[in-house]
């Protein structure tokens, strides 16, 4: 027993920031950002919190699924930008929904939602849950150094959610970690301990772009090829590829290396940028609501990011 998807939802804050808006205070241009990343605009929080984004996405997924809050057996949220060290985003959403189930957050950076789906599959396999709400939510704008043009132009805020029920839709998965705090890291606030002797490092996202890029292309291609073979499918049988939306050039590189028609790769990075753990459920929700998904379609989801981490899974819709 694993799970099937009963409903999806997503939410972005209303404030749209275009590349030209960034060029007004940074040494960058619409042309550079579009050509190097594929991003035209992103949504950025003004007054909204990560919990607000997560809650709105959850409400949309719950409405589509027809599942009531009191039926939920667990809520999980993948995030690196929760509003509090405690409570978790999942606990705040539980309270707002009026649910009574256990709730917790998971951190695997941009791969977080796929680590979370695998965690969810374990709870279903043990018969511990029948209905579950899973969310990826990020107010990543809070973690950006807005003077650093090599990072702040590529990220955006948003949330995506799914309601899961018992089923056999989760066919195969792979999770990988390669511990490395040199390529990507986001230091925490060092606090006010009178005994602390550690220096405060700039508490924003530090990323070596080109190294991350190389890791991403390798991870995405390698994970998808291995996973599809392991699941016993020919690559052409995959109906939809849902890649983490980090850079259109990473997705294009994977397209060239896989025997899957390019139009089956779903892309929305142009409108939202990289929303970290929210990107995969946001793309799935967009595809689901487009009416293009059919029952039985095979979806290959893949993500990579901080940790370093990468993950992939195959879902039957
Ligand atoms: O989700 C987490 C995983 N993250 C990723 O997968 C991100 C992977 N990396 C990337 O997407 C790309 O490496 C970036 C978009 C971050 C950077 O693109 P790039 O083509 O690798 O650029 P670069 O870092 O090699 O920089 C090329 C030039 C540099 O100038 P010089 O040294 O050649 O004079 C940069 O200073 O572009 C400059 N540059 C910019 N110029 C205008 C860097 N950022 C900008 C900018 N606008 N925003």
Short mmCIF file of C-alpha atoms and ligand atoms in Angstrom, two decimals:
data_model
loop_
_atom_site.label_atom_id
_atom_site.label_comp_id
_atom_site.label_asym_id
_atom_site.label_seq_id
_atom_site.Cartn_x
_atom_site.Cartn_y
_atom_site.Cartn_z
CA UNK A 1 0.00 0.00 0.00
CA UNK A 2 1.28 3.45 -0.88
CA UNK A 3 -0.84 6.47 -1.79
CA UNK A 4 -2.71 8.21 -4.57
CA UNK A 5 -3.26 11.96 -5.00
CA UNK A 6 -6.80 13.07 -4.11
CA UNK A 7 -6.34 16.81 -4.69
CA UNK A 8 -3.77 19.51 -5.34
CA UNK A 9 -3.52 23.23 -4.59
CA UNK A 10 -1.06 26.08 -4.78
CA UNK A 11 -0.73 29.70 -3.79
CA UNK A 12 1.60 32.61 -4.48
CA UNK A 13 1.57 36.05 -2.86
CA UNK A 14 0.04 38.71 -5.13
CA UNK A 15 3.14 40.93 -5.39
CA UNK A 16 4.86 40.34 -8.76
CA UNK A 17 8.50 41.41 -9.12
CA UNK A 18 9.74 41.59 -12.72
CA UNK A 19 13.35 41.45 -13.87
CA UNK A 20 13.13 45.16 -14.66
CA UNK A 21 12.03 45.81 -11.06
CA UNK A 22 15.26 44.12 -9.91
CA UNK A 23 17.36 46.01 -12.45
CA UNK A 24 16.12 49.22 -10.80
CA UNK A 25 18.31 48.55 -7.72
CA UNK A 26 20.77 45.82 -8.86
CA UNK A 27 23.44 45.68 -11.53
CA UNK A 28 21.49 43.21 -13.69
CA UNK A 29 19.13 43.21 -16.67
CA UNK A 30 15.98 41.52 -17.90
CA UNK A 31 18.01 40.12 -20.80
CA UNK A 32 20.68 38.51 -18.53
CA UNK A 33 18.13 36.95 -16.19
CA UNK A 34 15.91 35.61 -19.00
CA UNK A 35 18.80 34.19 -21.03
CA UNK A 36 20.72 32.65 -18.11
CA UNK A 37 17.75 31.35 -16.08
CA UNK A 38 14.48 31.51 -18.08
CA UNK A 39 12.88 33.66 -15.36
CA UNK A 40 10.72 36.68 -16.33
CA UNK A 41 9.15 37.39 -12.96
CA UNK A 42 8.63 35.95 -9.47
CA UNK A 43 6.10 36.49 -6.65
CA UNK A 44 7.44 37.95 -3.41
CA UNK A 45 5.80 38.22 0.01
CA UNK A 46 5.02 41.64 1.43
CA UNK A 47 2.93 40.96 4.53
CA UNK A 48 2.35 37.22 4.00
CA UNK A 49 4.16 34.60 6.09
CA UNK A 50 5.28 31.12 5.02
CA UNK A 51 2.38 29.76 7.08
CA UNK A 52 -0.05 31.95 5.12
CA UNK A 53 1.23 30.57 1.81
CA UNK A 54 1.11 26.99 3.12
CA UNK A 55 -2.40 27.44 4.50
CA UNK A 56 -3.83 28.87 1.25
CA UNK A 57 -2.28 26.05 -0.82
CA UNK A 58 -3.62 23.51 1.69
CA UNK A 59 -7.13 24.94 1.57
CA UNK A 60 -7.14 24.69 -2.24
CA UNK A 61 -5.92 21.07 -2.17
CA UNK A 62 -8.42 20.11 0.54
CA UNK A 63 -11.29 21.70 -1.43
CA UNK A 64 -10.36 19.78 -4.58
CA UNK A 65 -10.00 16.49 -2.69
CA UNK A 66 -13.28 16.81 -0.78
CA UNK A 67 -11.40 15.64 2.35
CA UNK A 68 -12.38 17.37 5.62
CA UNK A 69 -9.80 18.62 8.12
CA UNK A 70 -11.00 16.15 10.77
CA UNK A 71 -10.30 13.24 8.38
CA UNK A 72 -6.58 14.07 8.14
CA UNK A 73 -4.25 11.62 9.89
CA UNK A 74 -1.08 13.68 9.39
CA UNK A 75 0.23 16.96 7.98
CA UNK A 76 3.80 17.28 6.66
CA UNK A 77 5.42 20.42 5.29
CA UNK A 78 8.72 20.67 3.42
CA UNK A 79 10.36 24.05 4.00
CA UNK A 80 13.62 25.81 4.82
CA UNK A 81 11.93 29.14 5.49
CA UNK A 82 9.41 28.48 8.26
CA UNK A 83 8.31 31.52 10.24
CA UNK A 84 9.36 30.02 13.57
CA UNK A 85 11.94 27.51 14.76
CA UNK A 86 8.88 26.24 16.60
CA UNK A 87 5.99 25.79 15.96
CA UNK A 88 6.48 24.13 12.58
CA UNK A 89 4.61 25.43 9.53
CA UNK A 90 2.68 22.14 9.56
CA UNK A 91 1.51 22.77 13.15
CA UNK A 92 0.32 26.29 12.29
CA UNK A 93 -1.61 24.91 9.29
CA UNK A 94 -3.08 22.16 11.48
CA UNK A 95 -4.40 24.77 13.91
CA UNK A 96 -5.83 27.01 11.18
CA UNK A 97 -7.53 24.10 9.41
CA UNK A 98 -8.93 22.80 12.68
CA UNK A 99 -7.28 19.39 12.15
CA UNK A 100 -6.38 17.18 15.11
CA UNK A 101 -3.61 15.02 13.63
CA UNK A 102 0.18 15.00 14.13
CA UNK A 103 2.06 17.59 12.09
CA UNK A 104 5.72 18.29 11.41
CA UNK A 105 8.16 19.96 8.99
CA UNK A 106 10.96 18.41 6.98
CA UNK A 107 14.10 20.08 5.64
CA UNK A 108 15.78 18.78 2.50
CA UNK A 109 15.99 22.19 0.79
CA UNK A 110 14.77 22.17 -2.82
CA UNK A 111 14.46 18.35 -2.75
CA UNK A 112 12.27 18.61 0.36
CA UNK A 113 8.91 17.84 -1.21
CA UNK A 114 10.19 14.58 -2.73
CA UNK A 115 11.86 13.52 0.55
CA UNK A 116 8.49 14.30 2.14
CA UNK A 117 6.52 12.16 -0.38
CA UNK A 118 8.81 9.23 0.42
CA UNK A 119 8.27 9.82 4.14
CA UNK A 120 4.53 9.93 3.50
CA UNK A 121 4.72 6.63 1.59
CA UNK A 122 6.27 5.03 4.69
CA UNK A 123 3.34 6.11 6.89
CA UNK A 124 0.88 4.67 4.33
CA UNK A 125 2.90 1.44 4.04
CA UNK A 126 2.72 0.95 7.84
CA UNK A 127 -1.04 1.51 7.76
CA UNK A 128 -0.50 4.48 10.09
CA UNK A 129 -2.52 6.94 7.94
CA UNK A 130 -5.44 6.92 5.51
CA UNK A 131 -5.50 10.60 4.57
CA UNK A 132 -2.56 12.96 4.63
CA UNK A 133 -1.92 16.62 3.74
CA UNK A 134 1.55 17.32 2.31
CA UNK A 135 2.82 20.82 1.60
CA UNK A 136 5.90 22.52 0.17
CA UNK A 137 6.00 26.19 1.24
CA UNK A 138 8.73 28.80 1.04
CA UNK A 139 9.11 32.48 1.83
CA UNK A 140 12.57 32.26 0.38
CA UNK A 141 12.71 36.05 -0.08
CA UNK A 142 13.45 36.21 3.66
CA UNK A 143 16.65 34.19 3.15
CA UNK A 144 18.05 36.24 0.27
CA UNK A 145 20.76 38.85 0.29
CA UNK A 146 19.04 41.38 -1.98
CA UNK A 147 22.41 42.96 -2.78
CA UNK A 148 23.71 39.66 -4.21
CA UNK A 149 22.64 39.54 -7.87
CA UNK A 150 23.88 35.97 -8.28
CA UNK A 151 21.22 34.60 -5.91
CA UNK A 152 18.38 37.06 -5.36
CA UNK A 153 17.27 37.13 -9.01
CA UNK A 154 16.59 33.38 -9.20
CA UNK A 155 14.25 32.71 -6.28
CA UNK A 156 10.57 33.37 -5.59
CA UNK A 157 7.96 32.72 -2.89
CA UNK A 158 5.08 30.24 -3.09
CA UNK A 159 3.46 27.06 -1.84
CA UNK A 160 1.98 23.87 -3.24
CA UNK A 161 0.03 21.10 -1.52
CA UNK A 162 -1.46 17.66 -2.09
CA UNK A 163 -4.01 15.61 -0.23
CA UNK A 164 -3.02 11.93 -0.31
CA UNK A 165 -5.23 8.88 0.23
CA UNK A 166 -4.62 5.13 0.25
CA UNK A 167 -3.70 3.77 -3.17
CA UNK A 168 -0.95 2.37 -5.35
CA UNK A 169 0.16 5.51 -7.14
CA UNK A 170 3.69 5.84 -5.71
CA UNK A 171 5.64 3.43 -7.89
CA UNK A 172 9.34 4.07 -7.30
CA UNK A 173 11.68 6.57 -5.66
CA UNK A 174 15.30 7.51 -5.05
CA UNK A 175 16.75 9.84 -2.42
CA UNK A 176 20.36 11.02 -2.34
CA UNK A 177 22.40 13.26 -0.05
CA UNK A 178 25.99 14.39 -0.49
CA UNK A 179 26.76 16.49 2.57
CA UNK A 180 28.42 19.73 1.48
CA UNK A 181 28.12 23.11 3.20
CA UNK A 182 30.50 24.77 0.78
CA UNK A 183 28.40 24.76 -2.41
CA UNK A 184 25.10 25.93 -0.86
CA UNK A 185 24.46 27.04 2.71
CA UNK A 186 22.24 29.41 4.66
CA UNK A 187 23.73 30.19 8.08
CA UNK A 188 21.35 30.66 11.01
CA UNK A 189 21.19 33.61 13.40
CA UNK A 190 23.89 32.98 16.00
CA UNK A 191 21.76 34.21 18.90
CA UNK A 192 22.70 36.19 21.98
CA UNK A 193 24.41 33.65 24.19
CA UNK A 194 27.00 35.51 26.32
CA UNK A 195 29.16 32.38 25.93
CA UNK A 196 29.02 32.20 22.13
CA UNK A 197 32.38 32.75 20.41
CA UNK A 198 31.29 31.93 16.88
CA UNK A 199 31.13 34.84 14.45
CA UNK A 200 27.83 35.65 12.77
CA UNK A 201 28.07 34.81 9.07
CA UNK A 202 25.78 36.66 6.66
CA UNK A 203 22.55 34.72 7.37
CA UNK A 204 21.42 34.47 3.74
CA UNK A 205 21.70 31.94 0.90
CA UNK A 206 25.30 31.46 -0.22
CA UNK A 207 25.53 29.49 -3.45
CA UNK A 208 28.31 28.58 -5.86
CA UNK A 209 26.15 28.82 -8.97
CA UNK A 210 28.22 26.90 -11.48
CA UNK A 211 29.02 24.01 -9.11
CA UNK A 212 25.35 23.77 -8.21
CA UNK A 213 24.46 23.86 -11.89
CA UNK A 214 26.79 20.92 -12.68
CA UNK A 215 25.49 18.94 -9.70
CA UNK A 216 21.90 19.65 -10.77
CA UNK A 217 22.29 18.51 -14.39
CA UNK A 218 24.10 15.32 -13.34
CA UNK A 219 21.68 14.55 -10.52
CA UNK A 220 18.57 15.15 -12.59
CA UNK A 221 19.69 13.09 -15.56
CA UNK A 222 21.23 10.29 -13.50
CA UNK A 223 18.34 10.03 -11.00
CA UNK A 224 15.66 10.01 -13.68
CA UNK A 225 17.42 7.50 -15.94
CA UNK A 226 18.15 5.12 -13.04
CA UNK A 227 14.72 5.46 -11.50
CA UNK A 228 12.78 4.88 -14.71
CA UNK A 229 14.92 1.83 -15.51
CA UNK A 230 14.56 0.54 -11.93
CA UNK A 231 10.78 0.88 -12.18
CA UNK A 232 10.87 -1.19 -15.38
CA UNK A 233 9.58 1.47 -17.79
CA UNK A 234 10.99 2.66 -21.09
CA UNK A 235 11.75 6.39 -20.88
CA UNK A 236 9.21 7.13 -23.66
CA UNK A 237 6.44 5.73 -21.42
CA UNK A 238 6.73 8.71 -19.05
CA UNK A 239 3.82 11.06 -19.78
CA UNK A 240 5.03 14.06 -17.76
CA UNK A 241 8.33 15.14 -16.25
CA UNK A 242 8.00 17.50 -13.29
CA UNK A 243 11.49 18.94 -12.74
CA UNK A 244 12.46 21.26 -9.90
CA UNK A 245 12.33 24.76 -11.40
CA UNK A 246 15.84 26.11 -10.74
CA UNK A 247 17.06 27.15 -14.18
CA UNK A 248 15.59 26.54 -17.65
CA UNK A 249 19.08 25.60 -18.86
CA UNK A 250 19.22 22.74 -16.31
CA UNK A 251 15.87 21.45 -17.60
CA UNK A 252 16.99 21.85 -21.24
CA UNK A 253 20.21 19.91 -20.53
CA UNK A 254 18.17 17.04 -19.04
CA UNK A 255 15.81 17.09 -22.04
CA UNK A 256 18.77 16.43 -24.34
CA UNK A 257 19.95 13.45 -22.29
CA UNK A 258 16.62 11.65 -21.82
CA UNK A 259 14.50 9.82 -24.40
CA UNK A 260 11.35 11.68 -23.43
CA UNK A 261 9.67 14.12 -25.87
CA UNK A 262 10.58 17.68 -24.78
CA UNK A 263 6.96 18.88 -24.64
CA UNK A 264 6.37 16.50 -21.72
CA UNK A 265 8.70 18.52 -19.45
CA UNK A 266 6.56 20.91 -17.38
CA UNK A 267 7.96 24.41 -16.89
CA UNK A 268 6.66 27.43 -14.99
CA UNK A 269 9.98 28.98 -13.90
CA UNK A 270 9.33 31.94 -16.20
CA UNK A 271 6.50 33.11 -13.92
CA UNK A 272 7.60 31.97 -10.45
CA UNK A 273 11.39 31.56 -10.39
CA UNK A 274 12.86 28.94 -8.07
CA UNK A 275 10.45 28.41 -5.15
CA UNK A 276 12.64 25.72 -3.52
CA UNK A 277 10.54 23.00 -1.84
CA UNK A 278 7.33 24.51 -3.24
CA UNK A 279 8.29 24.21 -6.90
CA UNK A 280 7.31 20.56 -7.52
CA UNK A 281 3.82 20.67 -5.93
CA UNK A 282 3.17 24.04 -7.62
CA UNK A 283 3.96 22.55 -11.05
CA UNK A 284 1.87 19.44 -10.35
CA UNK A 285 -1.07 21.62 -9.33
CA UNK A 286 -0.75 23.72 -12.46
CA UNK A 287 -0.68 20.60 -14.64
CA UNK A 288 -3.59 19.04 -12.75
CA UNK A 289 -5.75 22.16 -13.09
CA UNK A 290 -4.86 22.54 -16.80
CA UNK A 291 -6.99 19.47 -17.50
CA UNK A 292 -4.13 17.80 -19.40
CA UNK A 293 -3.59 15.02 -16.83
CA UNK A 294 -5.38 11.71 -17.37
CA UNK A 295 -5.95 8.93 -14.84
CA UNK A 296 -3.13 6.40 -15.27
CA UNK A 297 -0.59 8.94 -16.60
CA UNK A 298 2.97 8.34 -15.42
CA UNK A 299 4.67 11.36 -13.81
CA UNK A 300 8.42 11.49 -13.16
CA UNK A 301 9.25 14.08 -10.47
CA UNK A 302 12.84 15.13 -9.80
CA UNK A 303 14.54 17.70 -7.60
CA UNK A 304 17.98 18.76 -6.37
CA UNK A 305 19.44 21.43 -4.14
CA UNK A 306 20.95 22.25 -0.78
CA UNK A 307 22.39 19.50 1.35
CA UNK A 308 23.48 18.71 -1.28
CA UNK A 309 20.45 16.59 -2.01
CA UNK A 310 18.59 15.10 -4.94
CA UNK A 311 15.50 12.95 -5.29
CA UNK A 312 13.17 11.51 -7.88
CA UNK A 313 9.98 9.47 -7.90
CA UNK A 314 7.40 8.06 -10.28
CA UNK A 315 3.70 8.58 -9.65
CA UNK A 316 0.81 6.94 -11.47
CA UNK A 317 -2.00 9.52 -11.60
O1 LIG B 1 17.46 25.28 -6.19
C1 LIG B 1 18.76 25.20 -5.67
C2 LIG B 1 19.66 24.81 -6.75
N1 LIG B 1 20.16 25.98 -7.42
C3 LIG B 1 20.48 25.90 -8.71
O2 LIG B 1 20.27 24.89 -9.33
C4 LIG B 1 21.18 27.07 -9.35
C5 LIG B 1 22.21 26.57 -10.35
N2 LIG B 1 23.01 27.65 -10.91
C6 LIG B 1 22.51 28.52 -11.82
O3 LIG B 1 21.36 28.49 -12.15
C7 LIG B 1 23.47 29.50 -12.44
O4 LIG B 1 24.78 29.15 -12.10
C8 LIG B 1 23.20 30.99 -12.04
C9 LIG B 1 21.90 31.46 -12.64
C10 LIG B 1 23.15 31.11 -10.52
C11 LIG B 1 24.32 31.87 -12.56
O5 LIG B 1 24.42 31.73 -13.97
P1 LIG B 1 25.82 31.41 -14.65
O6 LIG B 1 25.59 31.35 -16.09
O7 LIG B 1 26.41 30.20 -13.99
O8 LIG B 1 26.64 32.71 -14.32
P2 LIG B 1 28.05 32.84 -13.57
O9 LIG B 1 27.87 32.63 -12.10
O10 LIG B 1 29.06 32.01 -14.29
O11 LIG B 1 28.38 34.36 -13.85
C12 LIG B 1 28.67 34.83 -15.18
C13 LIG B 1 28.78 36.34 -15.13
C14 LIG B 1 29.68 36.84 -14.00
O12 LIG B 1 30.35 38.00 -14.46
P3 LIG B 1 31.86 37.89 -14.97
O13 LIG B 1 32.66 37.35 -13.82
O14 LIG B 1 31.83 36.95 -16.15
O15 LIG B 1 32.18 39.31 -15.33
C15 LIG B 1 28.70 37.24 -12.93
O16 LIG B 1 29.22 38.24 -12.07
O17 LIG B 1 27.49 36.89 -14.88
C16 LIG B 1 27.56 37.77 -13.75
N3 LIG B 1 26.27 37.73 -13.08
C17 LIG B 1 25.27 38.54 -13.42
N4 LIG B 1 25.16 39.51 -14.34
C18 LIG B 1 23.98 40.16 -14.43
C19 LIG B 1 25.88 36.91 -12.08
N5 LIG B 1 24.59 37.19 -11.75
C20 LIG B 1 24.19 38.19 -12.56
C21 LIG B 1 23.01 38.92 -12.70
N6 LIG B 1 22.94 39.88 -13.65
N7 LIG B 1 21.92 38.66 -11.94
#
